[in-house]
Structure formats: C-alpha cells, structure tokens
Coordinates of C-alpha atoms and ligand atoms in Angstrom, one line a residue:
X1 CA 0.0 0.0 0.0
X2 CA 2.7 2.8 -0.8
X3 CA 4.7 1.9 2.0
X4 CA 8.8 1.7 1.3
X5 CA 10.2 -1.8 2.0
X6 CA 11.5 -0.7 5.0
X7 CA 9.0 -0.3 7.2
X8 CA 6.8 -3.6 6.4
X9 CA 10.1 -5.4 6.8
X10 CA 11.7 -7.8 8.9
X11 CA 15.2 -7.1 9.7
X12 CA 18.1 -9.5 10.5
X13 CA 20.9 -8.8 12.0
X14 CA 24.1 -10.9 11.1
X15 CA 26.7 -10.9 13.4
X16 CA 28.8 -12.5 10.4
X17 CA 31.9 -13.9 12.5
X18 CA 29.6 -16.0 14.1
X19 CA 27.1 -16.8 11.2
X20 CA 28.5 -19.3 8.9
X21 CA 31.8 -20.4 8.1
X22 CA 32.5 -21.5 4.3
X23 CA 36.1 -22.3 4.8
X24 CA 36.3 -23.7 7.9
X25 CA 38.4 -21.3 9.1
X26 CA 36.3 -21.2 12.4
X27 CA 35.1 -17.4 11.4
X28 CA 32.1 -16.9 9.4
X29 CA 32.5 -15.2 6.4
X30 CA 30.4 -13.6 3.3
X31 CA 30.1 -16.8 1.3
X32 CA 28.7 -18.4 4.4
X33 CA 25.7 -16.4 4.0
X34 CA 25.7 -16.5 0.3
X35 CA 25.1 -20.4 1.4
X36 CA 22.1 -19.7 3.9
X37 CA 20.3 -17.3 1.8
X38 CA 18.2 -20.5 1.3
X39 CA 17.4 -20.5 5.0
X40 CA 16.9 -16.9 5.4
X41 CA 14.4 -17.0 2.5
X42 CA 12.6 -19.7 3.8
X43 CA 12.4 -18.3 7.3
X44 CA 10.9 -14.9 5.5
X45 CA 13.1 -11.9 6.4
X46 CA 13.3 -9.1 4.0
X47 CA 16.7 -7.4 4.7
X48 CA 20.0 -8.2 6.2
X49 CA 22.0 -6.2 8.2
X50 CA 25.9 -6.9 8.6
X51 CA 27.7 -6.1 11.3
X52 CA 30.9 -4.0 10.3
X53 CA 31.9 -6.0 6.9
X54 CA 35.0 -3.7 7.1
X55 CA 39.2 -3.7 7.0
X56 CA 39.6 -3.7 11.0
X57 CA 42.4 -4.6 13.3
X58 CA 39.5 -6.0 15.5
X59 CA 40.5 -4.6 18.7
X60 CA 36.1 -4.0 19.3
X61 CA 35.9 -6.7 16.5
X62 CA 35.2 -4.5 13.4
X63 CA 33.7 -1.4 15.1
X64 CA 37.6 0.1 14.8
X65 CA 37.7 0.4 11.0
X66 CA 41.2 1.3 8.9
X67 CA 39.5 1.2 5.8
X68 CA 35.8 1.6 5.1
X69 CA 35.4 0.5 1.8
X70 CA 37.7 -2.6 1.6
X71 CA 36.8 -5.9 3.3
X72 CA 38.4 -7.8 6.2
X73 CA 39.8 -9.9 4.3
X74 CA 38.9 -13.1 6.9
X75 CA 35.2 -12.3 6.0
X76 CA 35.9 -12.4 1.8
X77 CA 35.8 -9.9 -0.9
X78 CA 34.5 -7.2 -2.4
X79 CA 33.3 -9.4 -5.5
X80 CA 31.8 -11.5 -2.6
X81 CA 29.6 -8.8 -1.3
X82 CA 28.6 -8.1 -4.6
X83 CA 27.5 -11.4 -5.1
X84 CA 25.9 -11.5 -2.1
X85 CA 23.7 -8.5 -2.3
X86 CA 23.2 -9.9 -6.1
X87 CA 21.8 -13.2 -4.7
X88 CA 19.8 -11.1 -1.8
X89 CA 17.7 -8.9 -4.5
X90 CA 17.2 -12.6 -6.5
X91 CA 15.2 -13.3 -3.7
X92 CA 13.5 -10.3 -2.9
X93 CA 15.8 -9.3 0.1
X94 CA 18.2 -6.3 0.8
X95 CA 21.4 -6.0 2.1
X96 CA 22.4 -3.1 5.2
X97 CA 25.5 -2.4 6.4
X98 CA 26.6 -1.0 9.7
X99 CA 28.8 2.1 9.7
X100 CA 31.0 3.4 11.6
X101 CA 31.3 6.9 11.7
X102 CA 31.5 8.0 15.2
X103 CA 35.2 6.9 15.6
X104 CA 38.1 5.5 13.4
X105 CA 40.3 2.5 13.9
X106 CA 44.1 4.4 15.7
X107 CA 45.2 2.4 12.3
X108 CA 43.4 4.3 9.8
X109 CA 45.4 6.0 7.7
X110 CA 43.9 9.5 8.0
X111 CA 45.0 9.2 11.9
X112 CA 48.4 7.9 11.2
X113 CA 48.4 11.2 9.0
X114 CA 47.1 13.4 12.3
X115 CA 48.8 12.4 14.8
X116 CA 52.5 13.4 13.3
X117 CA 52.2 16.7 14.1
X118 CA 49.7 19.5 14.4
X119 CA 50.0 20.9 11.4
X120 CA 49.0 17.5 9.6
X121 CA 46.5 17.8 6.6
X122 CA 44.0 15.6 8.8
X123 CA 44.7 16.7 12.3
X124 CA 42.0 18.5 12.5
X125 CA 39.6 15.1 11.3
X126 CA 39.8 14.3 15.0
X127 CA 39.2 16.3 18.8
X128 CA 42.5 17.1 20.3
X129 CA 43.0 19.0 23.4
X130 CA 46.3 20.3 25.2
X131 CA 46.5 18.4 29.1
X132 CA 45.9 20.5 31.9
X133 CA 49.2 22.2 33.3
X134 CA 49.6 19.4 35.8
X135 CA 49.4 16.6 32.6
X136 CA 45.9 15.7 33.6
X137 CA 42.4 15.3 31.1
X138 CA 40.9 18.3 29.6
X139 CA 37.9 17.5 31.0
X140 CA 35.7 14.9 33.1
X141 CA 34.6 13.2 29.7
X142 CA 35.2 9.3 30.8
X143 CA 35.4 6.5 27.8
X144 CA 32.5 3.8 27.6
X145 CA 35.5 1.1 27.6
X146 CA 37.3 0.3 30.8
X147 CA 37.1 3.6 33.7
X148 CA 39.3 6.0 32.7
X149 CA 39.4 9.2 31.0
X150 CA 38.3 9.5 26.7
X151 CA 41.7 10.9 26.5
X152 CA 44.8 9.8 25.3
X153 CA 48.0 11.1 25.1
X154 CA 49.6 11.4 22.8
X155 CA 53.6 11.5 22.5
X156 CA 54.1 13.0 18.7
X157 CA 52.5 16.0 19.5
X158 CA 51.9 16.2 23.6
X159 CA 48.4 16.5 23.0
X160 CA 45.5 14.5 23.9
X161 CA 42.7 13.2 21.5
X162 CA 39.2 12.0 22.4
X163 CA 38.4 8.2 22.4
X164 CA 34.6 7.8 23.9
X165 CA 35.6 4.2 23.8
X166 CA 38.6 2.5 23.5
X167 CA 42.2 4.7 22.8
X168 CA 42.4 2.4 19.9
X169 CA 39.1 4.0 18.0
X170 CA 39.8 7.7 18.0
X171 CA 36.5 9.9 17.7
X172 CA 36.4 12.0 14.7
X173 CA 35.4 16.1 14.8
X174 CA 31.9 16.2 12.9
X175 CA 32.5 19.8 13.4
X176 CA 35.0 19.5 10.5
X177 CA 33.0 19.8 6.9
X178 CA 36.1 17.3 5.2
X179 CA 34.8 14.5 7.8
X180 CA 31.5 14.7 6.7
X181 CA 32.3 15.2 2.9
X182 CA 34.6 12.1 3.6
X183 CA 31.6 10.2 4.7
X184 CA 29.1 11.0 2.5
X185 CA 31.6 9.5 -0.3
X186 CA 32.0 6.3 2.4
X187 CA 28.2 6.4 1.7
X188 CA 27.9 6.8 -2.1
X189 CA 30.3 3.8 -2.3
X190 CA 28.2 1.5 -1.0
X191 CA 24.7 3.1 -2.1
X192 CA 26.6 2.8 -5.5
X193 CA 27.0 -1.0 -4.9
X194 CA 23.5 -1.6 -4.4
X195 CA 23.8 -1.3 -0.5
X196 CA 19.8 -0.6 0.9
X197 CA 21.1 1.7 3.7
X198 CA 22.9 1.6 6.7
X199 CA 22.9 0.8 10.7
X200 CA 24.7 4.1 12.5
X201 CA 26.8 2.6 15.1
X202 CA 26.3 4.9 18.1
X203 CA 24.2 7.5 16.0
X204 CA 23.1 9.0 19.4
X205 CA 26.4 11.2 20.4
X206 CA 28.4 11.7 16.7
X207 CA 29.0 15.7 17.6
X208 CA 30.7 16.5 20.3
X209 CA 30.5 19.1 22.3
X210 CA 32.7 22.0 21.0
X211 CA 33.7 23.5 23.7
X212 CA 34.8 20.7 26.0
X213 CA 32.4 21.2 28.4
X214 CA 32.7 18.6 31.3
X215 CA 29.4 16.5 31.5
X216 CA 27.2 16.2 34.8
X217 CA 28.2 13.8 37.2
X218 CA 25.2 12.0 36.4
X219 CA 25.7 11.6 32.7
X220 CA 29.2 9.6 33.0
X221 CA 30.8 7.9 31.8
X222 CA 30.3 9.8 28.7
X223 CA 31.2 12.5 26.8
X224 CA 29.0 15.9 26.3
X225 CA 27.4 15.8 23.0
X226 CA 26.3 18.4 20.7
X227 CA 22.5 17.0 20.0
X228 CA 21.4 20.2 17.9
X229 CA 24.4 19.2 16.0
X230 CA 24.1 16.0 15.6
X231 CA 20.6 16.1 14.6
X232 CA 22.0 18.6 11.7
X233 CA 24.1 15.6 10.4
X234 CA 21.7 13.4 10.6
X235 CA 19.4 15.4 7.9
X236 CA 22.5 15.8 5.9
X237 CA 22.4 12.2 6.0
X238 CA 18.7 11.9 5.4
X239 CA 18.9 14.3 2.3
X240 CA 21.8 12.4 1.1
X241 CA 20.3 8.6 1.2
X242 CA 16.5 10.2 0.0
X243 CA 18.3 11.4 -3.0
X244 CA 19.3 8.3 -3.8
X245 CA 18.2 6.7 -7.7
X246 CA 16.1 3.9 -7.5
X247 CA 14.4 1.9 -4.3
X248 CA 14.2 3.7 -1.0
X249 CA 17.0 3.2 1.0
X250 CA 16.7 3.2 5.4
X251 CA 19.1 4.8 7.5
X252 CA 18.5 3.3 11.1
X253 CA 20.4 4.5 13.9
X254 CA 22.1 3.3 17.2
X255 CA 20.6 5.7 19.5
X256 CA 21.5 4.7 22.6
X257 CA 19.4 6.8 25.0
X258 CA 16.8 5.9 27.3
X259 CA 13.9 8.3 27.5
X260 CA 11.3 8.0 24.9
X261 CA 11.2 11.7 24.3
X262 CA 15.1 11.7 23.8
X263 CA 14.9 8.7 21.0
X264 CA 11.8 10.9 19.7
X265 CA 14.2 13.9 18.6
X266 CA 16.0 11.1 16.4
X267 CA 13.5 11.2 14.1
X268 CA 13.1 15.4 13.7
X269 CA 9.9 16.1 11.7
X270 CA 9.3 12.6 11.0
X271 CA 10.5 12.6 7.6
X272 CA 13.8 14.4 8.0
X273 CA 16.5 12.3 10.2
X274 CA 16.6 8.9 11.0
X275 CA 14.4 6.5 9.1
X276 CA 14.4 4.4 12.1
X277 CA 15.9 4.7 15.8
X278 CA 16.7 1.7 17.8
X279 CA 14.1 1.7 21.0
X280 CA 16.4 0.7 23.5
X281 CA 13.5 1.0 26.4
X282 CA 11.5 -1.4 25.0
X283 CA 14.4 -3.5 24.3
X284 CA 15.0 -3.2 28.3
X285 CA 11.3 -3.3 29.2
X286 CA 10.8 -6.6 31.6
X287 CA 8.3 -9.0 29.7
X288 CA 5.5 -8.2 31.6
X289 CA 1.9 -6.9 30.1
X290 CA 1.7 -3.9 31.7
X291 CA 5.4 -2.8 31.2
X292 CA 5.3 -3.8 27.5
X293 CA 1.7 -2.0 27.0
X294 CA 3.1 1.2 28.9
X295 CA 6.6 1.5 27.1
X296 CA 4.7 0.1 23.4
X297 CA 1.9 3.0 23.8
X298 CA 4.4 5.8 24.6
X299 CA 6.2 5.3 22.1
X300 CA 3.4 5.4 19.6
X301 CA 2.4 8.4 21.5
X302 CA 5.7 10.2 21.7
X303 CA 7.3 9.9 17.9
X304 CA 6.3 12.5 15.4
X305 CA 3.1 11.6 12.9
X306 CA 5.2 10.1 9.9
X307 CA 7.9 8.5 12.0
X308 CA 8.1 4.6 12.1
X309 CA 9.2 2.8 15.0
X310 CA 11.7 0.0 15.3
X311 CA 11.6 -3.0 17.5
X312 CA 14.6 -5.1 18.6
X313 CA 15.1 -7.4 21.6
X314 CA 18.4 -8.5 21.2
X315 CA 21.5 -7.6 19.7
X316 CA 25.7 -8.3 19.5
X317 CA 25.9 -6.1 22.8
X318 CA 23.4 -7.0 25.4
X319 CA 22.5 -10.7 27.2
X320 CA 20.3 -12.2 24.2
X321 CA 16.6 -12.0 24.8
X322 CA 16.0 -16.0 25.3
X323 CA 18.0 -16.0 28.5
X324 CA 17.3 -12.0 29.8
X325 CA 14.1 -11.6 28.9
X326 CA 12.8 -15.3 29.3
X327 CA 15.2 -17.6 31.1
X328 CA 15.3 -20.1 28.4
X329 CA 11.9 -20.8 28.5
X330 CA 10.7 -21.5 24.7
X331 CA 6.7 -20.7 25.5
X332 CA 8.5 -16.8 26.8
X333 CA 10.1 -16.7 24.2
X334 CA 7.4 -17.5 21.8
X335 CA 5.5 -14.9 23.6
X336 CA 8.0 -12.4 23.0
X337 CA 9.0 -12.6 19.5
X338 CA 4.9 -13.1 18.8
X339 CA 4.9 -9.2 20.1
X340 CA 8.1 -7.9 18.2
X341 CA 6.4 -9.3 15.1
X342 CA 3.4 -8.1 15.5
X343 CA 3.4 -4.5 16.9
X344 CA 3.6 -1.6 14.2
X345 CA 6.8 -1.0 13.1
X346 CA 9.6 -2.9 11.7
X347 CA 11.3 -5.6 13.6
X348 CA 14.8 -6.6 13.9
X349 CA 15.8 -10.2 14.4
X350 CA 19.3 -10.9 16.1
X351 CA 20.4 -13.8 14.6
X352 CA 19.8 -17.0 16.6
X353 CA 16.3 -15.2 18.3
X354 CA 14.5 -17.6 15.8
X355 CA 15.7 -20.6 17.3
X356 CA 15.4 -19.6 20.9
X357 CA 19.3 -19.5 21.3
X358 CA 20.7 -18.7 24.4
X359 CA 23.1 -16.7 26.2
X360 CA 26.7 -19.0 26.4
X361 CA 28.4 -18.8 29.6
X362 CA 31.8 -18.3 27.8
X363 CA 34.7 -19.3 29.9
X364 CA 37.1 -17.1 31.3
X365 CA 40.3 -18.4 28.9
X366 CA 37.9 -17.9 25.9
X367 CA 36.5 -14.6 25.9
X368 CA 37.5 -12.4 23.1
X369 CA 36.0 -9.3 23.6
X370 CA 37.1 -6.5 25.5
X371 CA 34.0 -5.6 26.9
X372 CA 33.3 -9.8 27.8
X373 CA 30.0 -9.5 25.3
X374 CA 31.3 -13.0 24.1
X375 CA 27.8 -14.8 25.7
X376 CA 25.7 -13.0 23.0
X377 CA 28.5 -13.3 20.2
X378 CA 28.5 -17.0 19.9
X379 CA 28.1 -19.4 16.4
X380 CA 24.8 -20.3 15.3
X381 CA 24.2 -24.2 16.0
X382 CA 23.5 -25.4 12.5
X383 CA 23.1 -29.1 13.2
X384 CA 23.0 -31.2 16.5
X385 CA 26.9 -31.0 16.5
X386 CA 27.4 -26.9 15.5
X387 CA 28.0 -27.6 11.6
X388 CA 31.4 -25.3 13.0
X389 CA 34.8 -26.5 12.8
X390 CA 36.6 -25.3 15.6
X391 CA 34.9 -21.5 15.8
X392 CA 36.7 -18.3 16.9
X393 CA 34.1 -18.7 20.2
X394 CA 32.7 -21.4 21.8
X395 CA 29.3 -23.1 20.6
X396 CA 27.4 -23.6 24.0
X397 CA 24.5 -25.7 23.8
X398 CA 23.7 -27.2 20.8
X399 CA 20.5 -28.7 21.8
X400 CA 18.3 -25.5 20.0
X401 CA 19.7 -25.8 16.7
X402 CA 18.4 -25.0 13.1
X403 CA 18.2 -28.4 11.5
X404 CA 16.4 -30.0 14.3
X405 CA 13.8 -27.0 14.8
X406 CA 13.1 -26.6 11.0
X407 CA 12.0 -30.4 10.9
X408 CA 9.8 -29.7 14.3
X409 CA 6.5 -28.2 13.8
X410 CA 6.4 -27.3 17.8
X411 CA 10.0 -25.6 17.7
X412 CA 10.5 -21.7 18.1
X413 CA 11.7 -21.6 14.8
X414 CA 8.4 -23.0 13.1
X415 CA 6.4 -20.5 15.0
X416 CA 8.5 -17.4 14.4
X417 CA 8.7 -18.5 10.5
X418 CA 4.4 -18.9 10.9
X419 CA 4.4 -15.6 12.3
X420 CA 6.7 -13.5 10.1
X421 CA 4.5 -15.1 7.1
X422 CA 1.4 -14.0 9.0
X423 CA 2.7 -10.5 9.0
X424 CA 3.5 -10.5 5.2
X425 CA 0.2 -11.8 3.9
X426 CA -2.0 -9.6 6.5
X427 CA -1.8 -5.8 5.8
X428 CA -3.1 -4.9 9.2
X429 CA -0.1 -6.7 10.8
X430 CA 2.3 -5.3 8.0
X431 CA 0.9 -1.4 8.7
X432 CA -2.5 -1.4 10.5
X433 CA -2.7 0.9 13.5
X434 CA -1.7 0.1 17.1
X435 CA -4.8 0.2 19.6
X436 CA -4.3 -1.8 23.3
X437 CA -7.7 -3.9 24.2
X438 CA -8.6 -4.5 27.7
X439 CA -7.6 -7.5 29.0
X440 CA -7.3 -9.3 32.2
X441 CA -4.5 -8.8 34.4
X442 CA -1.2 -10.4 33.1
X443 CA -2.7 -10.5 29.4
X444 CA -1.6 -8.2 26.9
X445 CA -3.6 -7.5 23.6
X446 CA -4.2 -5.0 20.9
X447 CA -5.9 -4.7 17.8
X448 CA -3.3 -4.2 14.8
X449 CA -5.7 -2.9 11.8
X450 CA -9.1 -3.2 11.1
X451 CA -9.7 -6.9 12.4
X452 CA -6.3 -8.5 13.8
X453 CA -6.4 -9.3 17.4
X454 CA -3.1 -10.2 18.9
X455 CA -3.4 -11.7 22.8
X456 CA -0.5 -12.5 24.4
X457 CA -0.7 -14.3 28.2
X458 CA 2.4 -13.1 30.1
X459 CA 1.5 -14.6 33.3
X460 CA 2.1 -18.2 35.2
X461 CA -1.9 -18.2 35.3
X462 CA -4.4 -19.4 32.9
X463 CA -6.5 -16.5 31.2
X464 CA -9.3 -15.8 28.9
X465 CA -9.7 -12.8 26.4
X466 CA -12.6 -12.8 24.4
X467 CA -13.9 -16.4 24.9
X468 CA -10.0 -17.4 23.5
X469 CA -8.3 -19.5 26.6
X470 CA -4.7 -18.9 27.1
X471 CA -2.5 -20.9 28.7
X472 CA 0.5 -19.5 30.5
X473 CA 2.8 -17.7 28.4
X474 CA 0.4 -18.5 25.1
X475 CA 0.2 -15.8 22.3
X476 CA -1.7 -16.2 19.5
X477 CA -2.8 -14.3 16.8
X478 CA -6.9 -14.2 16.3
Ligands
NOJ501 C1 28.0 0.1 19.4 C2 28.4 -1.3 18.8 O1 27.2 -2.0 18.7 C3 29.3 -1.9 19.8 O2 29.5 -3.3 19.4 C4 30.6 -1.1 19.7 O3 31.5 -1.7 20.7 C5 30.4 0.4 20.0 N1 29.2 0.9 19.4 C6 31.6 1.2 19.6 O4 31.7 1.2 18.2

C-alpha cells in the first residue's frame, strides 16, 4: 500500500563472525551467508543487516575500521559482497551495512596522517585537546571502555585526543566539513553497490561538544554531546540517502538513549532524520503486560506523525533475549517474538532469536572481547553437532539448533517462521494501527488494523480474552 520496503520489513541482524563459516576457518564469512540465503528466504526476512563487513584490526571486532570500503579480508571480498547483495535482491531481500562513523580505527590511515604533528593535513579530522598544566584530562569526559578518561596522550605532538571508547578508536570532529564530505563519499560507495542503507553505530552522540564542556556527574561515563548538532548531520544524512536513484534506501540508527522523548528527537519532523531509531527502552522493558503495553503505547504516543518505529530485543551487545528476557523458556520466548512481530513498526531479528538460542556462559580463557560480550556473540548451532569446525568462540548448547527445529513443527523456529508469514500476507499486521484492548491482568492484547487481534498471556496463570483460553505464556494471533 505505498509503503517503502522498510517499514513492512523484517530485519536480521548478522553478526557475520559467528554466522556461517564456508572455509572452515572457524570465522564466518560472506560466502557463508551467500550459502544460507536459502534459509533466510525460507524463514521470511526481507533485509539483512551486517555487522561492520570492514578492514579492522578487530581490537572492538570491526567497530575500529582502517578502511571503510575494503573488506576484512577473513570475512571475503568485495566481489563476494557483490555477489551477495546480487543473490539477496534474487530473492527479494536487501542487504544493510553498519557504519562506523563516530570513531576510526588508531590504524586508519587519515590518523596515522594526524597524529605526526599538528600541522597535519587531517589533524583537525579528530578532537585534540592540550593536558591540563599538571598533565591531567581536559575535561571529566570518561570512555564507555574500561574507567578511565576518553583521552589519550599522545607522544608525537603532547596533545590529547578524544576516544569515547577504546584509545584504539579515536572519535572523529563532525565539526570538521572534510569528515562529513569524507563520509558521504563512504556512503555513495556502497549506495553505489546496491547497498539498501545503513545501521549508524552509536548515531546518538556523533558531535561532540565543542567546547569541551565537562558533562554532569550523572551523565558519566560519557562524553557531552552536541545533539542540535548531531541532529544537523543526521538530515544531511537523510537528504543524502533520500536522494538516492532507485528503491528507498533506510538509515537506522544506534541511539543509545533511554527516554522515549530523547529517542523521539532522532526522528526530527518525522521525515527528515533517521528513518528508524533503535528503542532501546523497550528492548529493556521486563516481559511483563503492563510494562510492554506502557513503554509500546508511549512510544506510539511520543514519535512524530510520519515517523516509524523499530523494535529489537536483542542484539551483539546486550544478554540475548531468550535468556534475559525469558530464562530459556521457549513458551516466553514464543510470547516475546509473537509481540516484536506483531506490533507496528519494523522488527529486527538478532540472529539466533528464531531458534530460541541462548546466552553462552563463555569461559574465562575464551572470551575475546574486550567488553566480555562473548555470551551474546557465539556461532549459530546449524546441526545437533554446530555444523562449525573449531569456531573463533565457543558453541554452547547445541540442543536448540536450526536443522532439528526446521523439521519440528512445535519448535521456536516454526512458529516465528508462521508468524513473520502472518505478517506478510495480513496488511493490518504489515501497517494497520496500534490500539491496546482490555484485557485481564497479566494479558496483553491489541488490535493491529481493522480486524487482527493479537493476545498474548504473560503470566504463570491461565487466562481468557474474548472467549480465547490462554495458557501460561500462550500468544496467538486471532
Ligand atoms: C556500538 C556497537 O554496537 C558496539 O559493538 C561497539 O563496541 C560500540 N558501538 C563502539 O563502536
């Protein structure tokens, strides 16, 4: 009904280390999706997004990017993307990449360049500051990564420059018009190759704040952020991707805030930032009707008329959603992805959500990451033994995997793939309006639409809406 891919859409998020390994080299790769596009298709999604795809030394595994338009070379090729984004549109589905642009890798070239000496053609690409008198921070601005201060010194020069999270990815001045000329040609690149539009990583605090201000006590650790500012690149952005030949491309962003009326101003007008912001309180909201109905009607409430909201429960950051949200339970987590599928708005998979996959309790010797978000990073279980030779992280249980849940009709899998089909054949689920229906306690139910009733018992007790029993944690659609 006129409405741009986008927002009808399901999302899925590859975490592509961990997604499928065509060489065996115990990382996944680009080809290894090439070879589940079969999957993917069947299970109904309409876009992928890829985490960071890009040359990195890996020291936050690809969000510290030397080169963003060549890829790691572990993950494949350009010709490879290509192919893959070739094979996506065969079947109807689009390919997103995430992009960096809050921060560089300390390897990129443009800050080997800057920090020489402060005359440097790029020095000015990045936020430097002189140390206090006694060598001490600028400011109280404290990085995200480990408790110190988001500066660095640095020896060249005897200056500091700004890291909001680790010293190895150096934040970039969006003050400075050459960084955001540089990355609207990052973005024509891959607009050029047929990319559908891109995840902002941390699309919440790009500008900073230009003078240095220290931040509240309350606010740390962070850095002060210039939001008027930031919204201004964001319809640079917006004006940039909307005048794109061709289908309508999607910018959604990482906003990493907490308030409803905060993630609101991500959107501007409604038709002039972000096409999408992540909603990180419903993400956070406990699964519980009365939270989920409170946090779900806000936000309808609080965005501007044309904006579209986004719904994600899980992601490469945070516990997954199986074990947070619903302790491993499959009937929760039924229940759950039932209402991310069903509410208005477009809904982001994390890879593994549609088997139920849990959190791994990655051991001590294996963790990888420097922020120990290894538990929510783990390889898909393919088959009853991983289908992985030897992965980069450990499997965990293999007992929820996709080969044994494809051929059960009762598996999480089944019913999310019955579900995301529901949603594409029903135009009230795909765009119909949002209205809560009274309900008894611990039941949670709206209309979507003209005539689509979704009920969803999120209580330990039997229930009843409209003549329909529930069992404990039963959903349905009616
Ligand atoms: C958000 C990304 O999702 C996370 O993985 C990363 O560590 C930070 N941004 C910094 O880029």
């Amino acid at each position: 009904m006129g409405r741009p891919w986008w927002q009808t859409a399901v999302l899925y998020q590859i975490y592509l280390r961990s997604f499928a390994d065509s060489n065996d080299d115990g990382v996944g790769d680009l080809r290894g999706v090439i070879d589940r596009l079969d999957y993917l298709g069947w299970l109904g999604v309409d876009a992928l997004w890829l985490s960071p795809v890009t040359v990195s030394p890996d020291r936050d595994w690809g969000y510290d990017v030397a080169d963003y338009r060549s890829i790691q070379p572990a993950f494949g090729s350009l010709d490879d993307l290509d192919e893959l984004v070739a094979r996506a549109r065969e079947r109807d589905m689009r390919i997103v990449l995430d992009l960096v642009p809050n921060h560089t890798s300390d390897r990129h070239p443009w800050f080997g360049d800057a920090r020489a000496s402060r005359t440097a053609r790029r020095r000015s690409y990045y936020v430097w500051a002189d140390p206090n008198p006694d060598g001490s921070s600028p400011n109280n601005w404290r990085s995200t990564f480990g408790d110190g201060p988001a500066w660095e010194h640095s020896p060249e020069t005897g200056q500091l420059y700004l890291h909001s999270f680790l010293p190895e990815q150096v934040d970039l001045d969006w003050w400075n018009e050459d960084v955001r000329d540089e990355f609207d040609d990052v973005m024509r690149f891959w607009l050029d190759r047929g990319i559908a539009g891109f995840r902002l990583d941390v699309a919440h605090a790009i500008v900073k704040d230009r003078e240095l201000r220290d931040v509240p006590a309350a606010a740390q650790p962070g850095v002060r952020v210039d939001l008027d500012e930031t919204y201004a690149v964001q319809r640079r952005w917006r004006a940039l991707i909307d005048g794109c030949e061709g289908e309508p491309r999607v910018l959604i962003g990482e906003t990493w805030v907490l308030e409803l009326e905060a993630l609101a101003r991500f959107y501007g007008n409604g038709t002039d930032q972000l096409h999408l912001a992540f909603n990180f309180p419903f993400t956070f909201s406990p699964l519980e009707a009365d939270a989920l109905r409170d946090v779900v009607e806000r936000t309808y409430d609080v965005l501007p008329p044309d904006a579209w909201p986004v719904w994600m429960l899980s992601n490469h950051d945070i516990e997954r959603m199986a074990t947070r949200l619903c302790g491993g339970d499959a009937r929760k987590i039924k229940c759950a992805l039932l209402a991310l599928l069903t509410l208005r708005g477009t809904a982001v998979l994390y890879q593994g959500d549609e088997i139920g996959l849990e959190q791994v309790d990655v051991p001590r010797e294996r963790l990888r990451d420097i922020a120990g978000r290894d538990g929510c990073r783990t390889p898909i279980p393919w088959t009853p033994d991983g289908g992985w030779r030897e992965p980069w992280l450990p499997l965990g249980s293999t007992a929820r995997n996709v080969a044994g849940q494809r051929e059960d009709e009762a598996s999480i899998l089944r019913f999310v793939r019955d579900v995301v089909a529901r949603r594409r054949q029903s135009e009230d689920l795909r765009s119909g309006a949002y209205a809560s229906l009274v309900a008894p306690r611990g039941v949670w139910a709206y209309r979507r639409g003209r005539s689509t009733v979704v009920a969803i018992n999120l209580s330990d007790e039997r229930a009843e809406f409209e003549g329909r029993p529930l069992e404990p944690w039963e959903g349905a659609i009616l």
